[in-house]
mmCIF file of C-alpha atoms and ligand atoms in Angstrom:
data_model
loop_
_atom_site.group_PDB
_atom_site.id
_atom_site.type_symbol
_atom_site.label_atom_id
_atom_site.label_comp_id
_atom_site.label_asym_id
_atom_site.label_seq_id
_atom_site.Cartn_x
_atom_site.Cartn_y
_atom_site.Cartn_z
ATOM 1 C CA UNK A 1 13.406 -34.988 17.909
ATOM 2 C CA UNK A 2 14.140 -31.346 18.712
ATOM 3 C CA UNK A 3 11.586 -28.742 17.671
ATOM 4 C CA UNK A 4 14.070 -27.410 15.095
ATOM 5 C CA UNK A 5 14.227 -30.612 13.104
ATOM 6 C CA UNK A 6 10.455 -31.199 12.997
ATOM 7 C CA UNK A 7 8.961 -29.535 9.893
ATOM 8 C CA UNK A 8 7.305 -26.340 11.020
ATOM 9 C CA UNK A 9 3.641 -25.346 10.934
ATOM 10 C CA UNK A 10 3.123 -21.784 9.781
ATOM 11 C CA UNK A 11 0.046 -19.587 9.575
ATOM 12 C CA UNK A 12 -0.469 -16.959 6.870
ATOM 13 C CA UNK A 13 -2.896 -14.077 6.994
ATOM 14 C CA UNK A 14 -3.526 -11.043 4.814
ATOM 15 C CA UNK A 15 -4.741 -7.849 6.488
ATOM 16 C CA UNK A 16 -5.626 -4.247 5.604
ATOM 17 C CA UNK A 17 -6.593 -2.942 2.166
ATOM 18 C CA UNK A 18 -5.949 -5.469 -0.566
ATOM 19 C CA UNK A 19 -3.662 -4.886 -3.543
ATOM 20 C CA UNK A 20 -2.435 -6.716 -6.622
ATOM 21 C CA UNK A 21 0.220 -9.321 -5.804
ATOM 22 C CA UNK A 22 -1.059 -10.683 -2.490
ATOM 23 C CA UNK A 23 -1.847 -14.084 -3.959
ATOM 24 C CA UNK A 24 1.582 -14.169 -5.581
ATOM 25 C CA UNK A 25 3.082 -13.585 -2.108
ATOM 26 C CA UNK A 26 0.895 -16.292 -0.490
ATOM 27 C CA UNK A 27 2.034 -18.643 -3.263
ATOM 28 C CA UNK A 28 5.672 -17.603 -2.755
ATOM 29 C CA UNK A 29 5.640 -18.326 0.991
ATOM 30 C CA UNK A 30 3.440 -21.397 0.715
ATOM 31 C CA UNK A 31 5.269 -23.136 -2.117
ATOM 32 C CA UNK A 32 8.725 -22.448 -0.653
ATOM 33 C CA UNK A 33 7.560 -23.597 2.786
ATOM 34 C CA UNK A 34 6.049 -26.810 1.434
ATOM 35 C CA UNK A 35 8.414 -27.706 -1.424
ATOM 36 C CA UNK A 36 11.743 -26.583 0.056
ATOM 37 C CA UNK A 37 11.146 -27.181 3.747
ATOM 38 C CA UNK A 38 8.267 -29.665 4.033
ATOM 39 C CA UNK A 39 6.354 -27.269 6.295
ATOM 40 C CA UNK A 40 2.587 -27.320 6.873
ATOM 41 C CA UNK A 41 0.852 -24.094 5.903
ATOM 42 C CA UNK A 42 -2.355 -22.882 7.518
ATOM 43 C CA UNK A 43 -4.300 -20.143 5.750
ATOM 44 C CA UNK A 44 -6.133 -17.814 8.126
ATOM 45 C CA UNK A 45 -9.260 -16.117 6.802
ATOM 46 C CA UNK A 46 -9.932 -12.381 6.798
ATOM 47 C CA UNK A 47 -6.845 -10.994 8.484
ATOM 48 C CA UNK A 48 -6.604 -10.940 12.265
ATOM 49 C CA UNK A 49 -10.378 -11.628 12.502
ATOM 50 C CA UNK A 50 -9.682 -15.201 11.405
ATOM 51 C CA UNK A 51 -7.221 -15.698 14.243
ATOM 52 C CA UNK A 52 -9.719 -14.314 16.746
ATOM 53 C CA UNK A 53 -12.432 -16.710 15.528
ATOM 54 C CA UNK A 54 -10.019 -19.514 14.527
ATOM 55 C CA UNK A 55 -11.303 -19.507 10.975
ATOM 56 C CA UNK A 56 -8.617 -21.311 9.010
ATOM 57 C CA UNK A 57 -7.778 -24.214 6.732
ATOM 58 C CA UNK A 58 -4.683 -26.043 5.514
ATOM 59 C CA UNK A 59 -3.246 -24.530 2.353
ATOM 60 C CA UNK A 60 -1.961 -27.313 0.118
ATOM 61 C CA UNK A 61 -0.005 -26.994 -3.095
ATOM 62 C CA UNK A 62 -3.231 -27.313 -5.059
ATOM 63 C CA UNK A 63 -4.651 -24.192 -3.320
ATOM 64 C CA UNK A 64 -1.480 -22.380 -4.382
ATOM 65 C CA UNK A 65 -1.636 -23.355 -8.040
ATOM 66 C CA UNK A 66 -3.091 -20.892 -10.529
ATOM 67 C CA UNK A 67 -3.202 -17.936 -8.137
ATOM 68 C CA UNK A 68 -0.063 -16.048 -9.241
ATOM 69 C CA UNK A 69 -1.955 -13.739 -11.570
ATOM 70 C CA UNK A 70 -5.121 -13.344 -9.477
ATOM 71 C CA UNK A 71 -5.992 -9.980 -7.938
ATOM 72 C CA UNK A 72 -7.295 -9.682 -4.365
ATOM 73 C CA UNK A 73 -6.473 -12.308 -1.762
ATOM 74 C CA UNK A 74 -7.684 -15.904 -1.654
ATOM 75 C CA UNK A 75 -7.600 -15.642 2.165
ATOM 76 C CA UNK A 76 -9.813 -12.565 2.410
ATOM 77 C CA UNK A 77 -8.841 -9.512 4.418
ATOM 78 C CA UNK A 78 -10.174 -7.161 7.075
ATOM 79 C CA UNK A 79 -9.111 -4.040 8.913
ATOM 80 C CA UNK A 80 -9.438 -5.763 12.321
ATOM 81 C CA UNK A 81 -6.992 -4.232 14.810
ATOM 82 C CA UNK A 82 -6.945 -6.644 17.764
ATOM 83 C CA UNK A 83 -5.033 -4.307 20.073
ATOM 84 C CA UNK A 84 -7.497 -1.469 19.543
ATOM 85 C CA UNK A 85 -10.029 -2.028 22.269
ATOM 86 C CA UNK A 86 -13.670 -1.807 21.227
ATOM 87 C CA UNK A 87 -14.979 -2.193 24.739
ATOM 88 C CA UNK A 88 -15.220 0.500 27.397
ATOM 89 C CA UNK A 89 -13.146 -1.665 29.742
ATOM 90 C CA UNK A 90 -9.627 -0.475 30.406
ATOM 91 C CA UNK A 91 -6.830 -2.855 29.377
ATOM 92 C CA UNK A 92 -9.238 -5.014 27.417
ATOM 93 C CA UNK A 93 -6.916 -7.578 25.857
ATOM 94 C CA UNK A 94 -9.540 -10.186 25.016
ATOM 95 C CA UNK A 95 -8.652 -10.312 21.314
ATOM 96 C CA UNK A 96 -4.865 -10.615 21.727
ATOM 97 C CA UNK A 97 -5.501 -13.382 24.271
ATOM 98 C CA UNK A 98 -7.731 -15.255 21.817
ATOM 99 C CA UNK A 99 -5.101 -14.847 19.112
ATOM 100 C CA UNK A 100 -2.409 -16.278 21.398
ATOM 101 C CA UNK A 101 -4.679 -19.149 22.428
ATOM 102 C CA UNK A 102 -5.535 -20.039 18.822
ATOM 103 C CA UNK A 103 -1.900 -19.712 17.707
ATOM 104 C CA UNK A 104 -1.017 -22.303 20.383
ATOM 105 C CA UNK A 105 -4.004 -24.562 19.609
ATOM 106 C CA UNK A 106 -3.112 -24.579 15.913
ATOM 107 C CA UNK A 107 0.436 -25.579 16.856
ATOM 108 C CA UNK A 108 1.931 -22.725 14.871
ATOM 109 C CA UNK A 109 5.669 -22.096 14.882
ATOM 110 C CA UNK A 110 5.270 -18.772 13.114
ATOM 111 C CA UNK A 111 2.648 -16.360 11.816
ATOM 112 C CA UNK A 112 3.235 -14.646 8.457
ATOM 113 C CA UNK A 113 1.428 -11.304 8.302
ATOM 114 C CA UNK A 114 1.019 -9.850 4.817
ATOM 115 C CA UNK A 115 -0.060 -6.228 5.083
ATOM 116 C CA UNK A 116 0.711 -2.537 5.236
ATOM 117 C CA UNK A 117 1.666 -0.210 8.085
ATOM 118 C CA UNK A 118 -1.255 -1.111 10.363
ATOM 119 C CA UNK A 119 -0.573 -4.817 9.911
ATOM 120 C CA UNK A 120 3.128 -4.391 10.679
ATOM 121 C CA UNK A 121 2.232 -2.538 13.882
ATOM 122 C CA UNK A 122 -0.072 -5.362 14.987
ATOM 123 C CA UNK A 123 2.524 -7.949 13.949
ATOM 124 C CA UNK A 124 5.093 -6.198 16.127
ATOM 125 C CA UNK A 125 2.724 -6.132 19.102
ATOM 126 C CA UNK A 126 2.058 -9.853 18.663
ATOM 127 C CA UNK A 127 5.783 -10.526 18.572
ATOM 128 C CA UNK A 128 6.122 -8.582 21.849
ATOM 129 C CA UNK A 129 3.437 -10.933 23.216
ATOM 130 C CA UNK A 130 5.749 -13.844 22.422
ATOM 131 C CA UNK A 131 4.480 -15.015 19.024
ATOM 132 C CA UNK A 132 6.969 -15.760 16.253
ATOM 133 C CA UNK A 133 6.043 -13.356 13.474
ATOM 134 C CA UNK A 134 7.366 -12.509 10.007
ATOM 135 C CA UNK A 135 5.899 -9.595 8.039
ATOM 136 C CA UNK A 136 5.572 -9.175 4.286
ATOM 137 C CA UNK A 137 4.951 -5.539 3.261
ATOM 138 C CA UNK A 138 2.271 -4.883 0.674
ATOM 139 C CA UNK A 139 0.326 -1.788 -0.303
ATOM 140 C CA UNK A 140 -0.409 0.372 -3.318
ATOM 141 C CA UNK A 141 0.639 3.330 -1.123
ATOM 142 C CA UNK A 142 4.337 2.239 -0.963
ATOM 143 C CA UNK A 143 4.540 3.828 2.476
ATOM 144 C CA UNK A 144 5.906 0.961 4.599
ATOM 145 C CA UNK A 145 9.033 2.014 6.443
ATOM 146 C CA UNK A 146 12.155 -0.073 5.918
ATOM 147 C CA UNK A 147 11.530 -1.183 2.329
ATOM 148 C CA UNK A 148 12.180 0.835 -0.825
ATOM 149 C CA UNK A 149 9.242 -0.862 -2.502
ATOM 150 C CA UNK A 150 6.067 -2.707 -1.562
ATOM 151 C CA UNK A 151 4.294 -4.930 -4.055
ATOM 152 C CA UNK A 152 0.992 -3.556 -5.295
ATOM 153 C CA UNK A 153 2.577 -0.192 -5.949
ATOM 154 C CA UNK A 154 3.860 -0.930 -9.456
ATOM 155 C CA UNK A 155 0.459 -2.285 -10.560
ATOM 156 C CA UNK A 156 -1.302 0.767 -9.139
ATOM 157 C CA UNK A 157 1.165 3.127 -10.860
ATOM 158 C CA UNK A 158 0.373 1.363 -14.142
ATOM 159 C CA UNK A 159 -3.385 1.670 -13.633
ATOM 160 C CA UNK A 160 -3.232 5.321 -12.554
ATOM 161 C CA UNK A 161 -0.877 6.203 -15.417
ATOM 162 C CA UNK A 162 -3.178 4.626 -17.956
ATOM 163 C CA UNK A 163 -6.047 6.676 -16.535
ATOM 164 C CA UNK A 164 -4.005 9.893 -16.795
ATOM 165 C CA UNK A 165 -2.955 9.001 -20.361
ATOM 166 C CA UNK A 166 -6.611 8.633 -21.289
ATOM 167 C CA UNK A 167 -7.486 12.000 -19.785
ATOM 168 C CA UNK A 168 -5.009 13.787 -22.069
ATOM 169 C CA UNK A 169 -6.986 13.188 -25.254
ATOM 170 C CA UNK A 170 -10.372 14.143 -23.869
ATOM 171 C CA UNK A 171 -8.857 17.171 -22.097
ATOM 172 C CA UNK A 172 -7.307 18.280 -25.382
ATOM 173 C CA UNK A 173 -10.510 17.808 -27.404
ATOM 174 C CA UNK A 174 -12.560 19.913 -24.982
ATOM 175 C CA UNK A 175 -9.819 22.359 -23.930
ATOM 176 C CA UNK A 176 -10.448 21.511 -20.319
ATOM 177 C CA UNK A 177 -8.550 21.190 -17.115
ATOM 178 C CA UNK A 178 -8.688 17.648 -15.819
ATOM 179 C CA UNK A 179 -8.144 16.954 -12.139
ATOM 180 C CA UNK A 180 -7.466 13.337 -11.186
ATOM 181 C CA UNK A 181 -7.475 12.153 -7.583
ATOM 182 C CA UNK A 182 -5.100 9.306 -6.831
ATOM 183 C CA UNK A 183 -5.078 7.050 -3.727
ATOM 184 C CA UNK A 184 -2.164 6.799 -1.323
ATOM 185 C CA UNK A 185 -3.588 7.636 2.110
ATOM 186 C CA UNK A 186 -1.159 10.129 3.728
ATOM 187 C CA UNK A 187 1.656 9.422 1.274
ATOM 188 C CA UNK A 188 2.212 10.924 -2.162
ATOM 189 C CA UNK A 189 4.172 8.100 -3.824
ATOM 190 C CA UNK A 190 1.403 6.916 -6.109
ATOM 191 C CA UNK A 191 0.439 10.443 -7.215
ATOM 192 C CA UNK A 192 4.099 11.371 -7.713
ATOM 193 C CA UNK A 193 5.007 8.335 -9.820
ATOM 194 C CA UNK A 194 1.814 8.232 -11.901
ATOM 195 C CA UNK A 195 1.815 12.026 -12.190
ATOM 196 C CA UNK A 196 5.316 11.945 -13.533
ATOM 197 C CA UNK A 197 4.691 8.937 -15.802
ATOM 198 C CA UNK A 198 1.477 10.508 -17.111
ATOM 199 C CA UNK A 199 2.961 13.979 -17.637
ATOM 200 C CA UNK A 200 0.839 15.789 -15.043
ATOM 201 C CA UNK A 201 1.271 19.573 -15.263
ATOM 202 C CA UNK A 202 0.483 19.963 -11.566
ATOM 203 C CA UNK A 203 1.246 17.236 -9.017
ATOM 204 C CA UNK A 204 -0.013 17.713 -5.471
ATOM 205 C CA UNK A 205 1.109 15.450 -2.643
ATOM 206 C CA UNK A 206 0.449 15.616 1.114
ATOM 207 C CA UNK A 207 4.156 15.941 1.950
ATOM 208 C CA UNK A 208 4.478 19.246 0.053
ATOM 209 C CA UNK A 209 1.922 21.765 1.355
ATOM 210 C CA UNK A 210 0.543 23.708 -1.614
ATOM 211 C CA UNK A 211 -0.662 27.252 -2.117
ATOM 212 C CA UNK A 212 -3.897 27.437 -4.123
ATOM 213 C CA UNK A 213 -2.992 30.833 -5.607
ATOM 214 C CA UNK A 214 0.174 29.351 -7.096
ATOM 215 C CA UNK A 215 -1.863 26.583 -8.760
ATOM 216 C CA UNK A 216 -4.461 29.024 -10.140
ATOM 217 C CA UNK A 217 -1.822 31.370 -11.560
ATOM 218 C CA UNK A 218 0.082 28.469 -13.071
ATOM 219 C CA UNK A 219 -3.045 27.137 -14.812
ATOM 220 C CA UNK A 220 -4.072 30.611 -16.054
ATOM 221 C CA UNK A 221 -0.580 31.166 -17.435
ATOM 222 C CA UNK A 222 -0.698 27.847 -19.282
ATOM 223 C CA UNK A 223 -4.033 28.842 -20.847
ATOM 224 C CA UNK A 224 -2.628 32.284 -21.802
ATOM 225 C CA UNK A 225 0.427 30.592 -23.318
ATOM 226 C CA UNK A 226 -1.918 28.712 -25.669
ATOM 227 C CA UNK A 227 -1.599 25.410 -23.860
ATOM 228 C CA UNK A 228 -5.102 24.164 -24.607
ATOM 229 C CA UNK A 229 -5.477 21.917 -21.593
ATOM 230 C CA UNK A 230 -3.870 20.976 -18.281
ATOM 231 C CA UNK A 231 -3.718 17.853 -16.144
ATOM 232 C CA UNK A 232 -3.740 18.198 -12.352
ATOM 233 C CA UNK A 233 -2.783 15.025 -10.479
ATOM 234 C CA UNK A 234 -3.644 15.199 -6.805
ATOM 235 C CA UNK A 235 -3.056 12.695 -4.033
ATOM 236 C CA UNK A 236 -6.198 11.984 -2.003
ATOM 237 C CA UNK A 237 -4.383 12.977 1.202
ATOM 238 C CA UNK A 238 -3.586 16.642 0.450
ATOM 239 C CA UNK A 239 -4.935 19.227 2.861
ATOM 240 C CA UNK A 240 -8.381 20.534 1.898
ATOM 241 C CA UNK A 241 -10.804 22.738 3.838
ATOM 242 C CA UNK A 242 -12.793 21.107 6.619
ATOM 243 C CA UNK A 243 -16.102 19.722 5.437
ATOM 244 C CA UNK A 244 -14.757 18.873 1.961
ATOM 245 C CA UNK A 245 -14.679 15.126 1.329
ATOM 246 C CA UNK A 246 -12.611 14.749 -1.837
ATOM 247 C CA UNK A 247 -9.428 16.528 -2.873
ATOM 248 C CA UNK A 248 -10.229 16.038 -6.561
ATOM 249 C CA UNK A 249 -13.791 17.327 -6.362
ATOM 250 C CA UNK A 250 -12.831 20.289 -4.224
ATOM 251 C CA UNK A 251 -9.940 21.320 -6.457
ATOM 252 C CA UNK A 252 -11.899 20.997 -9.697
ATOM 253 C CA UNK A 253 -14.686 23.205 -8.339
ATOM 254 C CA UNK A 254 -12.206 25.762 -7.021
ATOM 255 C CA UNK A 255 -10.143 25.875 -10.218
ATOM 256 C CA UNK A 256 -13.205 26.487 -12.384
ATOM 257 C CA UNK A 257 -14.488 29.177 -9.978
ATOM 258 C CA UNK A 258 -11.193 31.061 -9.771
ATOM 259 C CA UNK A 259 -9.755 30.648 -13.298
ATOM 260 C CA UNK A 260 -12.999 30.475 -15.281
ATOM 261 C CA UNK A 261 -11.475 27.540 -17.190
ATOM 262 C CA UNK A 262 -13.753 24.575 -17.759
ATOM 263 C CA UNK A 263 -12.691 21.847 -15.344
ATOM 264 C CA UNK A 264 -13.671 18.229 -14.686
ATOM 265 C CA UNK A 265 -12.612 15.769 -12.016
ATOM 266 C CA UNK A 266 -11.956 12.032 -11.943
ATOM 267 C CA UNK A 267 -11.747 10.262 -8.600
ATOM 268 C CA UNK A 268 -10.012 7.065 -9.643
ATOM 269 C CA UNK A 269 -10.803 5.059 -6.503
ATOM 270 C CA UNK A 270 -10.633 1.319 -6.021
ATOM 271 C CA UNK A 271 -9.733 0.355 -9.595
ATOM 272 C CA UNK A 272 -6.202 1.245 -8.441
ATOM 273 C CA UNK A 273 -6.282 -1.724 -6.071
ATOM 274 C CA UNK A 274 -8.088 -4.256 -8.214
ATOM 275 C CA UNK A 275 -7.146 -6.827 -10.789
ATOM 276 C CA UNK A 276 -4.090 -8.754 -11.835
ATOM 277 C CA UNK A 277 -0.632 -7.723 -10.565
ATOM 278 C CA UNK A 278 1.942 -6.299 -12.980
ATOM 279 C CA UNK A 279 4.888 -8.574 -13.868
ATOM 280 C CA UNK A 280 7.143 -6.514 -11.553
ATOM 281 C CA UNK A 281 4.726 -7.003 -8.647
ATOM 282 C CA UNK A 282 4.450 -10.738 -9.349
ATOM 283 C CA UNK A 283 8.223 -11.007 -9.147
ATOM 284 C CA UNK A 284 8.574 -8.839 -6.028
ATOM 285 C CA UNK A 285 5.725 -10.609 -4.205
ATOM 286 C CA UNK A 286 7.129 -14.046 -5.094
ATOM 287 C CA UNK A 287 10.607 -13.030 -3.898
ATOM 288 C CA UNK A 288 9.186 -11.571 -0.671
ATOM 289 C CA UNK A 289 7.225 -14.781 -0.081
ATOM 290 C CA UNK A 290 10.252 -17.011 -0.608
ATOM 291 C CA UNK A 291 12.395 -14.761 1.609
ATOM 292 C CA UNK A 292 9.790 -14.980 4.388
ATOM 293 C CA UNK A 293 9.844 -18.795 4.232
ATOM 294 C CA UNK A 294 13.654 -18.715 4.417
ATOM 295 C CA UNK A 295 13.568 -16.476 7.519
ATOM 296 C CA UNK A 296 11.167 -18.908 9.184
ATOM 297 C CA UNK A 297 13.376 -21.883 8.339
ATOM 298 C CA UNK A 298 16.263 -20.049 10.017
ATOM 299 C CA UNK A 299 14.143 -19.185 13.095
ATOM 300 C CA UNK A 300 14.809 -15.533 12.264
ATOM 301 C CA UNK A 301 11.571 -14.021 13.578
ATOM 302 C CA UNK A 302 10.347 -10.525 14.459
ATOM 303 C CA UNK A 303 11.291 -9.127 11.036
ATOM 304 C CA UNK A 304 9.764 -7.995 7.770
ATOM 305 C CA UNK A 305 11.194 -8.894 4.394
ATOM 306 C CA UNK A 306 12.274 -5.836 2.447
ATOM 307 C CA UNK A 307 13.593 -4.586 -0.872
ATOM 308 C CA UNK A 308 16.532 -2.277 -0.286
ATOM 309 C CA UNK A 309 18.926 -0.931 -2.890
ATOM 310 C CA UNK A 310 17.861 -3.629 -5.332
ATOM 311 C CA UNK A 311 18.383 -6.512 -2.882
ATOM 312 C CA UNK A 312 15.900 -8.597 -0.914
ATOM 313 C CA UNK A 313 16.759 -8.301 2.770
ATOM 314 C CA UNK A 314 15.014 -8.027 6.128
ATOM 315 C CA UNK A 315 14.403 -5.367 8.773
ATOM 316 C CA UNK A 316 13.382 -5.709 12.425
ATOM 317 C CA UNK A 317 9.652 -5.205 13.038
ATOM 318 C CA UNK A 318 10.617 -2.987 15.973
ATOM 319 C CA UNK A 319 12.231 -0.552 13.524
ATOM 320 C CA UNK A 320 9.264 -0.550 11.159
ATOM 321 C CA UNK A 321 6.240 -0.513 13.475
ATOM 322 C CA UNK A 322 4.442 2.786 13.893
ATOM 323 C CA UNK A 323 6.371 4.596 11.131
ATOM 324 C CA UNK A 324 5.314 5.754 7.675
ATOM 325 C CA UNK A 325 7.651 6.198 4.721
ATOM 326 C CA UNK A 326 6.785 9.531 3.127
ATOM 327 C CA UNK A 327 8.135 11.446 0.116
ATOM 328 C CA UNK A 328 10.950 13.794 1.154
ATOM 329 C CA UNK A 329 10.720 17.424 -0.004
ATOM 330 C CA UNK A 330 14.040 17.034 -1.761
ATOM 331 C CA UNK A 331 13.253 13.631 -3.302
ATOM 332 C CA UNK A 332 15.191 13.462 -6.590
ATOM 333 C CA UNK A 333 11.943 12.833 -8.490
ATOM 334 C CA UNK A 334 10.346 15.974 -7.085
ATOM 335 C CA UNK A 335 13.459 17.962 -7.960
ATOM 336 C CA UNK A 336 13.547 16.566 -11.479
ATOM 337 C CA UNK A 337 9.852 17.203 -12.108
ATOM 338 C CA UNK A 338 10.262 20.799 -10.890
ATOM 339 C CA UNK A 339 13.191 21.301 -13.230
ATOM 340 C CA UNK A 340 10.940 20.246 -16.118
ATOM 341 C CA UNK A 341 8.330 22.857 -15.162
ATOM 342 C CA UNK A 342 5.898 20.660 -13.228
ATOM 343 C CA UNK A 343 4.153 22.615 -10.480
ATOM 344 C CA UNK A 344 3.822 21.224 -6.957
ATOM 345 C CA UNK A 345 1.743 24.254 -6.006
ATOM 346 C CA UNK A 346 4.547 26.021 -4.164
HETATM 347 O O1 F6P B 1 -3.931 1.591 1.846
HETATM 348 C C1 F6P B 1 -4.504 1.375 0.608
HETATM 349 C C2 F6P B 1 -5.668 2.296 0.408
HETATM 350 O O2 F6P B 1 -6.256 1.972 -0.809
HETATM 351 C C3 F6P B 1 -5.360 3.777 0.508
HETATM 352 O O3 F6P B 1 -4.723 4.247 -0.653
HETATM 353 C C4 F6P B 1 -6.724 4.333 0.761
HETATM 354 O O4 F6P B 1 -6.665 5.575 1.423
HETATM 355 C C5 F6P B 1 -7.323 3.297 1.663
HETATM 356 O O5 F6P B 1 -6.645 2.095 1.409
HETATM 357 C C6 F6P B 1 -8.791 3.046 1.467
HETATM 358 O O6 F6P B 1 -9.209 2.209 2.493
HETATM 359 P P1 F6P B 1 -10.549 1.353 2.564
HETATM 360 O O7 F6P B 1 -10.308 0.068 1.835
HETATM 361 O O8 F6P B 1 -10.741 1.101 4.022
HETATM 362 O O9 F6P B 1 -11.623 2.183 1.950
#
């Protein structure tokens, strides 16, 4: 029997920061692979670490039942970067070699890598080493190149928006300025969407360098115009002076110092990544998972599944690896928010 007609054996791993929807994606790949194609599915523990140590187990349909709504990842995750040498030796490729060896020993026909930008970069490097790889993009940051949307993002927007909504009433009662720091690494998507959904008066994102004087004057003017409170939504990745560790804390201190207006900060943190995925993320993750299984069945490797212009499609890993999808200065949402009087600090 030719290799193509023998049901395939696939490995799945989840790497990088977790997010809501990963289990839905594991279920999507796993169930489609098993039910539609009769494949064997091997779950690899803790991202690329599990391939280095060969820590894995067969994922059966029973492992995949009841996980659609679960937050986190049943496989565990890590930020292991196998191509980043941790030894002083030049050209130390011990980890990639172990990964290749274990991929062969496990008899895998393909490795599914569920992760963000870092994971896609590693996945691409493994595909250059000769492994069959398919990527599934996930992250609350929504910054993976090649896809309009990653799962995890919608859930995080919901969580961050609820937090901003809740700040409005307490800000109003106390006539305070509330600064809320939102995750997103170097991208401003999460701050932009939740800031817009939550009616932030100021939205600061790393892609649009801000001027502190503009923010201070804007907030003073609002107070003078009898607006009793203001909400400042800042992405964690905006530029702040060296030595400062949190955008939210720094800004709140500075605003109170300069404007004299009572100010408080909220650093929202990991709640943005935790818990059950939103219905939209469950659907997107399931569709991504099924699409990944279909690519594998067609021997269409070296790609990530993507959501582009409302359709599920795929993009070459070579196009995606090493890039970050950032908010453009002239993004229609930025333009629209500006036209409604929202300040981006410029
Ligand atoms: O990429 C997701 C993310 O939550 C970012 O928004 C944040 O900057 C980072 O991960 C935090 O990473 P860690 O889990 O290593 O603290």
